[in-house]
Amino acid sequence: NGTVESATMRIENRGNSSVSVIASSFVDANGAGGIELVKTPEGLEDDDRSKVYLTLTGGDKNIVLTSEVNGGNKAAGKMYDVQNTNDEINDDAKGLLKKLNGGDVLELNLEGQGTEYKQSTNGEAAVSDNFKLVLKFKQEK
């Protein structure tokens, strides 16, 4: 039906110190090849199942994951705050998902929207891709 859902990623701070959970980086090694992750859900075409709008949800901010190209020899893949898709998340301060005190739990999910399959307009071939999302855990002093 075009809806993308993931299993819940459960992060629990079992220590006494506060821990920051940070979206550190996102990599789409083949860029727009395979599945192309787009910055906004608008304009997903009925006949193109290769484009998907994908967000990381559950923290104090929701993050859009994209297949945008980076400069130099870096692999494609960028992150943006859903509330401001003009400001790329490229450091720990911008990527902070939540600060967990001892005993706190954070549940993260990947949610997305693609195009619903329609036999009349979509090909039979499945579309797939591999992505790498890196979360960083930083103990606060």
mmCIF file of C-alpha atoms in Angstrom, residues 54-116:
data_model
loop_
_atom_site.group_PDB
_atom_site.id
_atom_site.type_symbol
_atom_site.label_atom_id
_atom_site.label_comp_id
_atom_site.label_asym_id
_atom_site.label_seq_id
_atom_site.Cartn_x
_atom_site.Cartn_y
_atom_site.Cartn_z
ATOM 1 C CA LEU A 54 11.633 7.890 4.968
ATOM 2 C CA THR A 55 11.855 9.334 8.488
ATOM 3 C CA LEU A 56 13.430 8.271 11.770
ATOM 4 C CA THR A 57 10.854 8.934 14.510
ATOM 5 C CA GLY A 58 10.553 8.623 18.270
ATOM 6 C CA GLY A 59 13.080 11.093 19.639
ATOM 7 C CA ASP A 60 12.706 14.787 20.428
ATOM 8 C CA LYS A 61 13.027 15.387 16.685
ATOM 9 C CA ASN A 62 12.085 13.407 13.602
ATOM 10 C CA ILE A 63 14.722 13.076 10.918
ATOM 11 C CA VAL A 64 14.282 12.789 7.157
ATOM 12 C CA LEU A 65 16.761 10.419 5.477
ATOM 13 C CA THR A 66 17.658 11.170 1.847
ATOM 14 C CA SER A 67 19.728 9.732 -0.993
ATOM 15 C CA GLU A 68 21.223 13.130 -1.811
ATOM 16 C CA VAL A 69 24.775 13.186 -3.127
ATOM 17 C CA ASN A 70 27.629 14.501 -0.955
ATOM 18 C CA GLY A 71 30.732 16.201 -2.285
ATOM 19 C CA GLY A 72 34.152 14.664 -2.820
ATOM 20 C CA ASN A 73 34.544 10.935 -2.361
ATOM 21 C CA LYS A 74 31.796 10.659 0.260
ATOM 22 C CA ALA A 75 28.935 8.244 -0.254
ATOM 23 C CA ALA A 76 25.449 9.657 -0.810
ATOM 24 C CA GLY A 77 23.062 10.116 2.077
ATOM 25 C CA LYS A 78 21.960 13.145 4.092
ATOM 26 C CA MET A 79 19.747 13.814 7.112
ATOM 27 C CA TYR A 80 17.409 16.732 7.857
ATOM 28 C CA ASP A 81 15.110 17.723 10.722
ATOM 29 C CA VAL A 82 11.525 17.215 9.503
ATOM 30 C CA GLN A 83 10.745 20.732 10.759
ATOM 31 C CA ASN A 84 13.528 22.329 8.663
ATOM 32 C CA THR A 85 14.503 20.420 5.533
ATOM 33 C CA ASN A 86 16.800 23.271 4.453
ATOM 34 C CA ASP A 87 19.267 22.686 7.307
ATOM 35 C CA GLU A 88 21.327 19.504 6.940
ATOM 36 C CA ILE A 89 22.113 17.524 10.085
ATOM 37 C CA ASN A 90 25.874 17.201 9.995
ATOM 38 C CA ASP A 91 27.050 17.394 13.620
ATOM 39 C CA ASP A 92 26.205 15.978 17.050
ATOM 40 C CA ALA A 93 24.246 19.044 18.200
ATOM 41 C CA LYS A 94 21.910 18.930 15.202
ATOM 42 C CA GLY A 95 21.646 15.128 15.301
ATOM 43 C CA LEU A 96 20.682 14.882 18.989
ATOM 44 C CA LEU A 97 17.607 12.659 19.155
ATOM 45 C CA LYS A 98 17.174 12.558 22.931
ATOM 46 C CA LYS A 99 19.101 12.757 26.187
ATOM 47 C CA LEU A 100 18.356 9.711 28.339
ATOM 48 C CA ASN A 101 18.702 9.830 32.109
ATOM 49 C CA GLY A 102 19.328 6.620 34.047
ATOM 50 C CA GLY A 103 16.393 4.233 33.513
ATOM 51 C CA ASP A 104 14.962 6.162 30.536
ATOM 52 C CA VAL A 105 13.913 4.338 27.380
ATOM 53 C CA LEU A 106 13.855 5.628 23.800
ATOM 54 C CA GLU A 107 11.960 3.823 21.046
ATOM 55 C CA LEU A 108 12.893 4.717 17.469
ATOM 56 C CA ASN A 109 11.155 3.650 14.254
ATOM 57 C CA LEU A 110 11.653 4.112 10.564
ATOM 58 C CA GLU A 111 8.447 5.272 8.910
ATOM 59 C CA GLY A 112 7.895 6.090 5.295
ATOM 60 C CA GLN A 113 5.622 6.612 2.390
ATOM 61 C CA GLY A 114 6.061 5.342 -1.116
ATOM 62 C CA THR A 115 3.705 4.651 -3.974
ATOM 63 C CA GLU A 116 0.989 2.057 -3.671
#
